[in-house]
Every structure is written in C-alpha cells, then in structure tokens.
Amino acid sequence: MAAEPQTTTSANSAAQSDAPLLEVKNLQTQFFTQDGVVRAVDNVSFYIKPGETLGVVGESGSGKSITGLSLMRLIPSPPGKIVQGEVIFQGKDVLKMSDEQVRNIRGNDIAMIFQDPMTSLNPVLTINRQISESLMLHMKMNKEQAKNRAIELLKMVGIPNAEARVDQYPHQFSGGMRQRVMIAMALSCNPKLLIADEPTTALDVTIQAQILDLMRNLQSETGAGVMMITHSMGVVAGMADRVQVMYAGHIVETATTEEIFANPRHPYTIGLMKSIPRLDARTKEKLQPIRGLPPDLIDLPDMCPFVPRCNYAREQCEQKNPPLMEVSPGHLSACWFYKEVSKDDDQDVIAAKFGHPQPSDATSDVDPDAPDLGVSNVQMGEG
C-alpha cells in the first residue's frame, strides 16, 4: 500500500540548522570495465542538515548505494573511482583527506548500516569483538569499558538478554536481530551522520516496522543526520524530511516528502508511486508498471535516460539531458516538461497522445499465449 508521508517530529525540526552537516557537489563515480566506463553516479549534488533525514529512492542500479559508498570512500578500486566532486562534511572535503583522516571519521563521525548484515558482520568474531573494536579505536576505551558499552548498545536497540548475547556469533541471531546489531555498531560512537543502505531489505513487514521505529527514535535522541537509501516509497514516506529520486546515476527529482507525494513533477517519480498497491484503489484495478528496463550506464548518450520508458517523451528529450529545474522553492525536477506532468494523468491516455505503447501492447519476450497474471488490487471476499 502507498504510505502517506508523516509529519516530522519537533525534535528533528529543532535539531536542524541552516548550515549543512554534509554537502555533496558534482559527485561522479565511475567503474572502468572491459566493456567500457560505467557512470554509476553522474554529477550528483545534495545536502543534509543536522537532525534531518534525506530519503534516497530509486530502482536497483540507480546509483543510490554507490552514492552512499562514495561518501564513505568505500568504492572498490579498481575498478571503481571517484573521478570528480566534493564531499564537504563539517566544512572539510572528505575526498581530499588522507587515508588516516578518513579512518578517523569513518565509523566515528560518519557511520553506515549496510544492506545485508550477514555479509557485513564477520562470522568468526563475536558481537562484542565487532562492536568493541570501533569503541576502542575511536573512543579510546579499554576492553571492559567497551564490552559494557556494547551491552548497553544491544539493550538500546532492543536485543533481549544482552549480557549473554554479546558474546554470541552472528549466525546465532535472526535476520531482524542481526540488523539491530548493525544499527548498534553504527551508533556506537555517536555519529553525526548515519548512512542507512536498505536497512530493512529481506526482513518481513513486522520486523521492518520495528527497525524503522527504532531508527526514528534513536535519531530523535541523538540528533544525527540520516541518509536513508531505499527502493521503497513507503519507507521514505514514513522516515524522510526530504526525498531525492535517483535514476541511471542522476538525481531526477528532489523536494520535501510532503511535496513530492502531493505534487510529483517527474514521470519516473510518478511511475514509482503508481506501481504501489493502494488500499483505496478500485476493485481489481491493475497496477501501472513502468515499462521497459533501466538503461545500460556504459556510454549513455546526452539525452534524458528515462526516454525509452517515459510516456511524456518527445523530440526535445532525445536531444539533451535536462538539468534540475525549479518547480517551486526547494522542489527540483529534471524534466523538460515538468509543468505538464501530473500524478493525476491517465497514463494510457498520455502514452497514446505521444505515441508510446503501454506494457500490454509493447513487444516483449513474454509468450503471447500465456495467461494474464497481471497484478490487481483485489478486495477481500471478491477475489
């Protein structure tokens, strides 16, 4: 179901100041492969204020996670390389720091929650060892102090019997509990910026809600800025103050959460919203998928990368990639025709108007004789 944006807490609002905690300018991250140069993040600029949550949303391959890893200088090299840009954290450019300076802020001032805790946690080290290492390095604690702090952190994130479980190994924890451990590790040194990369991936809905509630409460207590990376519009609706939509390595729209849900002005943003089931939808109303697939990021032409999938696309879109343009103060859209784009448009009508076939009409590899298994909104008792 499509979640509606929640009003941010007064604690978050009070914590926010005019000066950005993080300011990213013209960031470009590329991967040099045998097939060519993959422009994973292409000229991206944004900011995060203290106490603010920025939701970064998009499909797999849109550049969300690579952006987060770039901020931490964790891009594997080779084949990856940050080729241009500035990452200004508290007035200093992370990209110009020495390796030692980066190690001092990584896990201390800037922390990251990774997608898969089972691959991020070391399977042969106890939870105590993994949390304590950071505390002993950055907080200069001895082993006893670090263990006591590790137990305190596990209790804080809701892990029962923390005194015993702190000496257990990752495989002895459930998926939800491992994710709580990752959050505890990320918060161990009281970071000023937390990058959460798909923190609820592969968790069931109940555990997802618990993890998001936990992060929301901990942020209100610590006042940390948060970059929430996700593919879910529902997650950003419930967590973010502002939303940044990414596609093919570019930011295609950014605005406050309330504004982007009420008045989206990029066809891709609208496509993401229309592909979410809604409880208030008419019986058996089909979802409207985004046709086609994301583009290959090797040698992209200078055109809007969403053209092959866009119902509004026309000749101008194929001639030059649009910059981010101001829709209203704080609301930017990278669409030449943002004034015409509306979430209330009937996408079938728009597609027909500009000569773009919908998925049901488009040629594909699907067997034409196969039964229709299209997803519908079916109410209980009528399906």
Short mmCIF file of C-alpha atoms in Angstrom, two decimals:
data_model
loop_
_atom_site.label_atom_id
_atom_site.label_comp_id
_atom_site.label_asym_id
_atom_site.label_seq_id
_atom_site.Cartn_x
_atom_site.Cartn_y
_atom_site.Cartn_z
CA MET A 1 0.00 0.00 0.00
CA ALA A 2 1.21 3.50 -0.75
CA ALA A 3 2.05 5.14 2.55
CA GLU A 4 1.29 8.78 3.16
CA PRO A 5 4.11 10.99 4.40
CA GLN A 6 4.22 11.56 8.14
CA THR A 7 4.84 14.92 9.76
CA THR A 8 8.41 15.04 11.05
CA THR A 9 8.95 15.21 14.78
CA SER A 10 9.52 18.51 16.52
CA ALA A 11 12.79 17.12 17.88
CA ASN A 12 14.08 16.64 14.34
CA SER A 13 12.92 20.08 13.27
CA ALA A 14 14.53 21.69 16.30
CA ALA A 15 17.79 19.88 15.65
CA GLN A 16 18.04 21.11 12.08
CA SER A 17 20.13 24.21 11.43
CA ASP A 18 20.75 26.33 8.38
CA ALA A 19 24.33 25.09 7.92
CA PRO A 20 24.52 21.71 6.15
CA LEU A 21 26.14 18.84 8.00
CA LEU A 22 27.03 17.31 4.64
CA GLU A 23 27.21 18.99 1.25
CA VAL A 24 27.91 16.98 -1.90
CA LYS A 25 28.87 18.85 -5.06
CA ASN A 26 29.05 17.40 -8.59
CA LEU A 27 29.95 13.89 -7.43
CA GLN A 28 30.92 11.47 -10.20
CA THR A 29 31.78 7.84 -9.51
CA GLN A 30 32.71 5.54 -12.38
CA PHE A 31 33.66 1.90 -12.86
CA PHE A 32 36.22 1.05 -15.54
CA THR A 33 35.33 -2.32 -17.06
CA GLN A 34 36.34 -4.29 -20.14
CA ASP A 35 33.08 -3.26 -21.79
CA GLY A 36 33.50 0.44 -21.08
CA VAL A 37 33.08 3.09 -18.40
CA VAL A 38 30.04 2.68 -16.16
CA ARG A 39 28.88 6.08 -14.94
CA ALA A 40 27.26 4.86 -11.74
CA VAL A 41 26.92 8.31 -10.15
CA ASP A 42 26.89 11.20 -12.60
CA ASN A 43 27.19 14.79 -11.40
CA VAL A 44 25.15 14.45 -8.21
CA SER A 45 24.75 17.33 -5.74
CA PHE A 46 22.75 17.44 -2.50
CA TYR A 47 22.97 18.33 1.20
CA ILE A 48 21.87 17.00 4.59
CA LYS A 49 21.29 19.19 7.64
CA PRO A 50 21.87 18.12 11.26
CA GLY A 51 18.90 16.12 12.53
CA GLU A 52 17.42 15.78 9.04
CA THR A 53 16.57 12.58 7.18
CA LEU A 54 17.13 12.58 3.42
CA GLY A 55 15.40 9.69 1.66
CA VAL A 56 17.19 8.49 -1.48
CA VAL A 57 14.90 6.33 -3.58
CA GLY A 58 15.13 4.54 -6.92
CA GLU A 59 15.35 1.15 -8.62
CA SER A 60 18.30 -1.20 -8.33
CA GLY A 61 21.17 0.24 -10.34
CA SER A 62 20.04 3.84 -9.97
CA GLY A 63 23.21 4.84 -8.10
CA LYS A 64 21.79 5.05 -4.57
CA SER A 65 24.17 2.66 -2.83
CA ILE A 66 27.21 3.80 -4.83
CA THR A 67 26.48 7.36 -3.71
CA GLY A 68 26.49 6.23 -0.08
CA LEU A 69 29.70 4.24 -0.51
CA SER A 70 31.31 7.22 -2.25
CA LEU A 71 30.62 9.42 0.77
CA MET A 72 32.45 6.87 2.94
CA ARG A 73 35.24 6.44 0.36
CA LEU A 74 34.49 2.72 0.23
CA ILE A 75 34.40 2.36 -3.57
CA PRO A 76 36.44 -0.74 -4.56
CA SER A 77 39.40 0.42 -6.64
CA PRO A 78 39.95 -0.95 -9.17
CA PRO A 79 37.57 -0.97 -10.98
CA GLY A 80 35.78 1.94 -9.27
CA LYS A 81 36.95 5.51 -8.91
CA ILE A 82 35.53 8.82 -7.71
CA VAL A 83 36.58 10.96 -10.66
CA GLN A 84 35.13 14.31 -9.66
CA GLY A 85 33.30 16.19 -6.95
CA GLU A 86 33.40 17.39 -3.37
CA VAL A 87 32.04 15.74 -0.22
CA ILE A 88 32.07 18.50 2.38
CA PHE A 89 31.49 17.16 5.88
CA GLN A 90 31.54 19.77 8.64
CA GLY A 91 33.47 22.11 6.39
CA LYS A 92 36.13 19.63 5.23
CA ASP A 93 36.32 17.76 1.92
CA VAL A 94 36.37 14.01 2.64
CA LEU A 95 37.71 13.31 -0.86
CA LYS A 96 40.85 15.35 -0.14
CA MET A 97 41.58 13.73 3.23
CA SER A 98 44.42 11.29 3.78
CA ASP A 99 43.58 7.63 4.36
CA GLU A 100 44.32 8.08 8.07
CA GLN A 101 41.97 11.07 8.33
CA VAL A 102 39.20 9.11 6.61
CA ARG A 103 39.68 6.18 9.01
CA ASN A 104 39.32 8.60 11.91
CA ILE A 105 35.89 9.82 10.77
CA ARG A 106 34.61 6.53 9.31
CA GLY A 107 32.59 4.73 11.96
CA ASN A 108 33.11 7.68 14.28
CA ASP A 109 31.62 10.85 12.75
CA ILE A 110 30.07 9.09 9.74
CA ALA A 111 28.65 5.57 10.10
CA MET A 112 26.90 3.23 7.68
CA ILE A 113 24.32 0.46 8.02
CA PHE A 114 24.85 -1.93 5.12
CA GLN A 115 22.21 -3.85 3.16
CA ASP A 116 22.99 -7.38 4.28
CA PRO A 117 24.11 -7.79 7.90
CA MET A 118 25.05 -11.45 7.38
CA THR A 119 27.74 -10.48 4.87
CA SER A 120 28.70 -7.27 6.70
CA LEU A 121 29.27 -8.94 10.08
CA ASN A 122 32.36 -11.11 10.48
CA PRO A 123 31.08 -14.68 11.06
CA VAL A 124 34.11 -15.76 13.14
CA LEU A 125 34.09 -12.85 15.60
CA THR A 126 31.69 -12.35 18.49
CA ILE A 127 29.31 -9.41 18.50
CA ASN A 128 31.25 -7.99 21.45
CA ARG A 129 34.51 -8.08 19.49
CA GLN A 130 32.97 -6.38 16.47
CA ILE A 131 31.35 -3.54 18.43
CA SER A 132 34.29 -3.12 20.81
CA GLU A 133 36.87 -2.66 18.05
CA SER A 134 35.32 0.64 17.00
CA LEU A 135 34.88 1.80 20.60
CA MET A 136 38.50 1.04 21.48
CA LEU A 137 39.78 2.74 18.33
CA HIS A 138 37.67 5.90 18.32
CA MET A 139 36.53 6.30 21.94
CA LYS A 140 39.82 5.08 23.49
CA MET A 141 38.01 2.62 25.80
CA ASN A 142 39.65 -0.40 27.37
CA LYS A 143 38.22 -3.89 26.82
CA GLU A 144 35.99 -3.84 29.89
CA GLN A 145 34.59 -0.40 29.13
CA ALA A 146 33.99 -1.35 25.50
CA LYS A 147 32.13 -4.54 26.46
CA ASN A 148 29.92 -2.66 28.91
CA ARG A 149 29.14 -0.11 26.20
CA ALA A 150 28.41 -2.93 23.71
CA ILE A 151 25.90 -4.45 26.15
CA GLU A 152 24.33 -1.02 26.64
CA LEU A 153 24.01 -0.58 22.87
CA LEU A 154 22.40 -4.00 22.40
CA LYS A 155 19.85 -3.14 25.07
CA MET A 156 19.23 0.21 23.39
CA VAL A 157 18.33 -1.47 20.09
CA GLY A 158 16.01 -3.94 21.79
CA ILE A 159 18.04 -7.15 21.94
CA PRO A 160 16.93 -9.18 24.99
CA ASN A 161 19.41 -10.81 27.39
CA ALA A 162 22.16 -8.57 26.04
CA GLU A 163 24.69 -9.61 28.69
CA ALA A 164 24.73 -13.17 27.32
CA ARG A 165 24.13 -12.44 23.65
CA VAL A 166 27.02 -10.00 23.36
CA ASP A 167 29.39 -13.00 23.37
CA GLN A 168 27.50 -14.87 20.64
CA TYR A 169 28.29 -15.02 16.91
CA PRO A 170 26.25 -13.54 14.01
CA HIS A 171 24.81 -16.90 12.92
CA GLN A 172 23.14 -17.21 16.34
CA PHE A 173 20.97 -14.16 15.63
CA SER A 174 17.86 -13.90 13.45
CA GLY A 175 17.79 -11.54 10.45
CA GLY A 176 15.99 -8.82 12.38
CA MET A 177 18.34 -9.16 15.35
CA ARG A 178 21.41 -9.01 13.08
CA GLN A 179 20.07 -5.78 11.62
CA ARG A 180 19.66 -4.43 15.16
CA VAL A 181 23.30 -5.36 15.82
CA MET A 182 24.32 -3.42 12.70
CA ILE A 183 22.41 -0.38 13.98
CA ALA A 184 24.08 -0.73 17.39
CA MET A 185 27.51 -0.86 15.72
CA ALA A 186 26.71 2.18 13.58
CA LEU A 187 25.57 4.19 16.61
CA SER A 188 28.37 3.03 18.92
CA CYS A 189 30.47 6.19 18.56
CA ASN A 190 27.54 8.63 18.38
CA PRO A 191 28.00 9.56 14.69
CA LYS A 192 26.83 12.90 13.39
CA LEU A 193 25.80 11.34 10.06
CA LEU A 194 24.26 7.89 9.57
CA ILE A 195 24.01 6.35 6.09
CA ALA A 196 21.40 3.57 6.10
CA ASP A 197 21.58 1.47 2.92
CA GLU A 198 18.35 -0.53 2.58
CA PRO A 199 18.25 -1.27 6.34
CA THR A 200 15.03 -3.31 6.06
CA THR A 201 15.87 -5.39 2.97
CA ALA A 202 14.90 -9.08 3.29
CA LEU A 203 13.07 -8.52 6.58
CA ASP A 204 9.39 -9.35 7.00
CA VAL A 205 6.94 -6.46 7.28
CA THR A 206 6.59 -6.64 11.07
CA ILE A 207 10.35 -6.55 11.63
CA GLN A 208 10.71 -3.76 9.04
CA ALA A 209 8.33 -1.58 11.04
CA GLN A 210 10.23 -2.31 14.27
CA ILE A 211 13.59 -1.41 12.70
CA LEU A 212 12.26 1.84 11.23
CA ASP A 213 10.63 2.80 14.54
CA LEU A 214 13.91 2.07 16.30
CA MET A 215 15.90 4.24 13.88
CA ARG A 216 13.37 7.06 14.16
CA ASN A 217 13.51 7.02 17.96
CA LEU A 218 17.30 6.81 18.11
CA GLN A 219 17.66 9.69 15.68
CA SER A 220 15.38 11.88 17.78
CA GLU A 221 17.59 11.10 20.80
CA THR A 222 20.95 11.65 19.10
CA GLY A 223 20.11 14.42 16.60
CA ALA A 224 22.12 12.69 13.87
CA GLY A 225 21.58 13.44 10.21
CA VAL A 226 20.40 10.39 8.26
CA MET A 227 20.69 9.39 4.61
CA MET A 228 18.05 6.69 4.13
CA ILE A 229 18.73 4.70 0.94
CA THR A 230 15.78 2.60 -0.19
CA HIS A 231 13.73 1.39 -3.15
CA SER A 232 10.51 1.81 -1.15
CA MET A 233 8.38 4.94 -1.40
CA GLY A 234 6.60 3.72 1.73
CA VAL A 235 9.83 3.84 3.74
CA VAL A 236 10.67 7.39 2.68
CA ALA A 237 7.08 8.46 3.39
CA GLY A 238 7.44 7.35 6.98
CA MET A 239 11.06 8.34 7.61
CA ALA A 240 12.24 11.23 5.44
CA ASP A 241 12.07 15.01 5.73
CA ARG A 242 13.15 15.37 2.11
CA VAL A 243 13.23 12.92 -0.80
CA GLN A 244 15.79 12.57 -3.58
CA VAL A 245 14.74 10.36 -6.51
CA MET A 246 17.60 8.80 -8.48
CA TYR A 247 17.58 7.20 -11.91
CA ALA A 248 20.53 6.00 -14.01
CA GLY A 249 23.07 7.72 -11.77
CA HIS A 250 21.25 11.07 -11.81
CA ILE A 251 19.00 12.92 -9.39
CA VAL A 252 15.77 13.39 -11.33
CA GLU A 253 13.64 15.00 -8.62
CA THR A 254 14.02 16.33 -5.10
CA ALA A 255 11.60 18.02 -2.71
CA THR A 256 10.18 17.77 0.78
CA THR A 257 8.41 14.49 1.47
CA GLU A 258 5.01 16.17 1.64
CA GLU A 259 5.60 17.99 -1.65
CA ILE A 260 6.89 15.01 -3.59
CA PHE A 261 3.89 12.87 -2.61
CA ALA A 262 1.36 15.65 -3.22
CA ASN A 263 2.86 17.10 -6.38
CA PRO A 264 5.46 14.85 -8.11
CA ARG A 265 6.83 16.50 -11.25
CA HIS A 266 8.95 13.84 -12.90
CA PRO A 267 7.48 10.89 -14.86
CA TYR A 268 9.77 8.44 -13.07
CA THR A 269 8.64 9.57 -9.62
CA ILE A 270 5.02 9.22 -10.72
CA GLY A 271 5.79 5.77 -12.12
CA LEU A 272 7.22 4.65 -8.77
CA MET A 273 4.10 5.85 -6.98
CA LYS A 274 1.64 4.30 -9.43
CA SER A 275 3.33 0.90 -9.16
CA ILE A 276 2.49 0.69 -5.44
CA PRO A 277 -0.77 -1.07 -4.43
CA ARG A 278 -3.27 1.16 -2.61
CA LEU A 279 -5.98 0.12 -0.17
CA ASP A 280 -8.30 2.80 -1.56
CA ALA A 281 -7.95 1.58 -5.17
CA ARG A 282 -10.96 0.33 -7.07
CA THR A 283 -11.61 -3.41 -7.01
CA LYS A 284 -9.42 -5.33 -9.48
CA GLU A 285 -7.75 -2.12 -10.65
CA LYS A 286 -4.43 -3.08 -12.23
CA LEU A 287 -1.20 -1.50 -11.11
CA GLN A 288 0.57 0.67 -13.68
CA PRO A 289 4.11 -0.66 -14.07
CA ILE A 290 6.96 1.35 -15.56
CA ARG A 291 7.51 -0.21 -18.97
CA GLY A 292 10.92 -1.39 -20.08
CA LEU A 293 14.15 -1.66 -18.12
CA PRO A 294 16.72 0.82 -16.76
CA PRO A 295 19.39 1.80 -19.31
CA ASP A 296 22.91 0.43 -19.63
CA LEU A 297 25.13 3.00 -17.89
CA ILE A 298 28.02 2.49 -20.31
CA ASP A 299 28.37 5.39 -22.76
CA LEU A 300 24.94 6.89 -22.14
CA PRO A 301 24.05 9.44 -24.83
CA ASP A 302 23.43 13.06 -23.84
CA MET A 303 19.68 12.67 -23.57
CA CYS A 304 17.20 12.07 -20.80
CA PRO A 305 17.96 8.49 -19.65
CA PHE A 306 14.27 7.87 -18.93
CA VAL A 307 13.19 8.49 -22.56
CA PRO A 308 12.70 4.81 -23.57
CA ARG A 309 10.30 4.27 -20.64
CA CYS A 310 8.59 7.66 -20.49
CA ASN A 311 5.01 8.28 -21.58
CA TYR A 312 5.67 12.03 -21.95
CA ALA A 313 8.87 11.75 -24.03
CA ARG A 314 9.20 13.73 -27.23
CA GLU A 315 11.93 15.03 -29.52
CA GLN A 316 13.48 17.55 -27.12
CA CYS A 317 14.04 14.80 -24.55
CA GLU A 318 16.23 12.89 -27.03
CA GLN A 319 18.41 15.91 -27.79
CA LYS A 320 19.78 16.80 -24.35
CA ASN A 321 19.63 15.54 -20.78
CA PRO A 322 17.64 18.13 -18.81
CA PRO A 323 19.21 19.78 -15.75
CA LEU A 324 17.37 20.03 -12.44
CA MET A 325 14.90 22.89 -12.82
CA GLU A 326 12.99 24.69 -10.08
CA VAL A 327 9.33 23.71 -9.84
CA SER A 328 8.91 25.71 -6.63
CA PRO A 329 11.30 26.73 -3.82
CA GLY A 330 13.11 23.55 -2.74
CA HIS A 331 11.40 21.40 -5.40
CA LEU A 332 13.55 20.50 -8.42
CA SER A 333 12.78 18.26 -11.40
CA ALA A 334 14.99 17.09 -14.27
CA CYS A 335 12.18 17.04 -16.84
CA TRP A 336 11.77 19.45 -19.75
CA PHE A 337 8.01 19.17 -19.40
CA TYR A 338 7.63 19.21 -15.61
CA LYS A 339 4.79 21.75 -15.91
CA GLU A 340 2.72 19.20 -17.86
CA VAL A 341 3.48 16.18 -15.68
CA SER A 342 0.85 15.24 -13.09
CA LYS A 343 0.20 12.24 -10.87
CA ASP A 344 -3.49 12.51 -11.80
CA ASP A 345 -2.83 11.90 -15.50
CA ASP A 346 -4.26 8.74 -17.03
CA GLN A 347 -1.04 7.09 -18.21
CA ASP A 348 -2.81 5.20 -21.00
CA VAL A 349 -4.13 8.49 -22.40
CA ILE A 350 -0.73 10.19 -22.10
CA ALA A 351 1.02 7.25 -23.78
CA ALA A 352 -1.46 7.27 -26.65
CA LYS A 353 -1.14 11.04 -27.06
CA PHE A 354 2.62 10.87 -27.55
CA GLY A 355 2.68 7.51 -29.31
CA HIS A 356 4.18 5.37 -26.55
CA PRO A 357 2.69 1.85 -26.24
CA GLN A 358 1.90 0.58 -22.77
CA PRO A 359 3.34 -2.73 -21.50
CA SER A 360 0.27 -4.70 -22.56
CA ASP A 361 0.74 -3.51 -26.15
CA ALA A 362 4.52 -3.41 -26.35
CA THR A 363 6.53 -6.22 -27.89
CA SER A 364 8.39 -8.33 -25.34
CA ASP A 365 9.84 -11.76 -24.72
CA VAL A 366 6.66 -12.87 -22.97
CA ASP A 367 4.73 -15.74 -24.60
CA PRO A 368 1.63 -14.11 -26.18
CA ASP A 369 -0.39 -17.26 -25.46
CA ALA A 370 0.46 -17.24 -21.74
CA PRO A 371 -2.42 -16.48 -19.33
CA ASP A 372 -2.77 -12.95 -17.95
CA LEU A 373 -1.24 -12.94 -14.47
CA GLY A 374 -1.27 -9.14 -14.10
CA VAL A 375 -1.30 -7.86 -10.54
CA SER A 376 -4.58 -6.35 -9.44
CA ASN A 377 -5.93 -4.70 -6.33
CA VAL A 378 -8.46 -7.31 -5.18
CA GLN A 379 -10.56 -6.72 -2.09
CA MET A 380 -11.08 -9.50 0.41
CA GLY A 381 -14.10 -11.61 -0.45
CA GLU A 382 -14.23 -10.53 -4.09
CA GLY A 383 -11.15 -12.27 -5.46
#
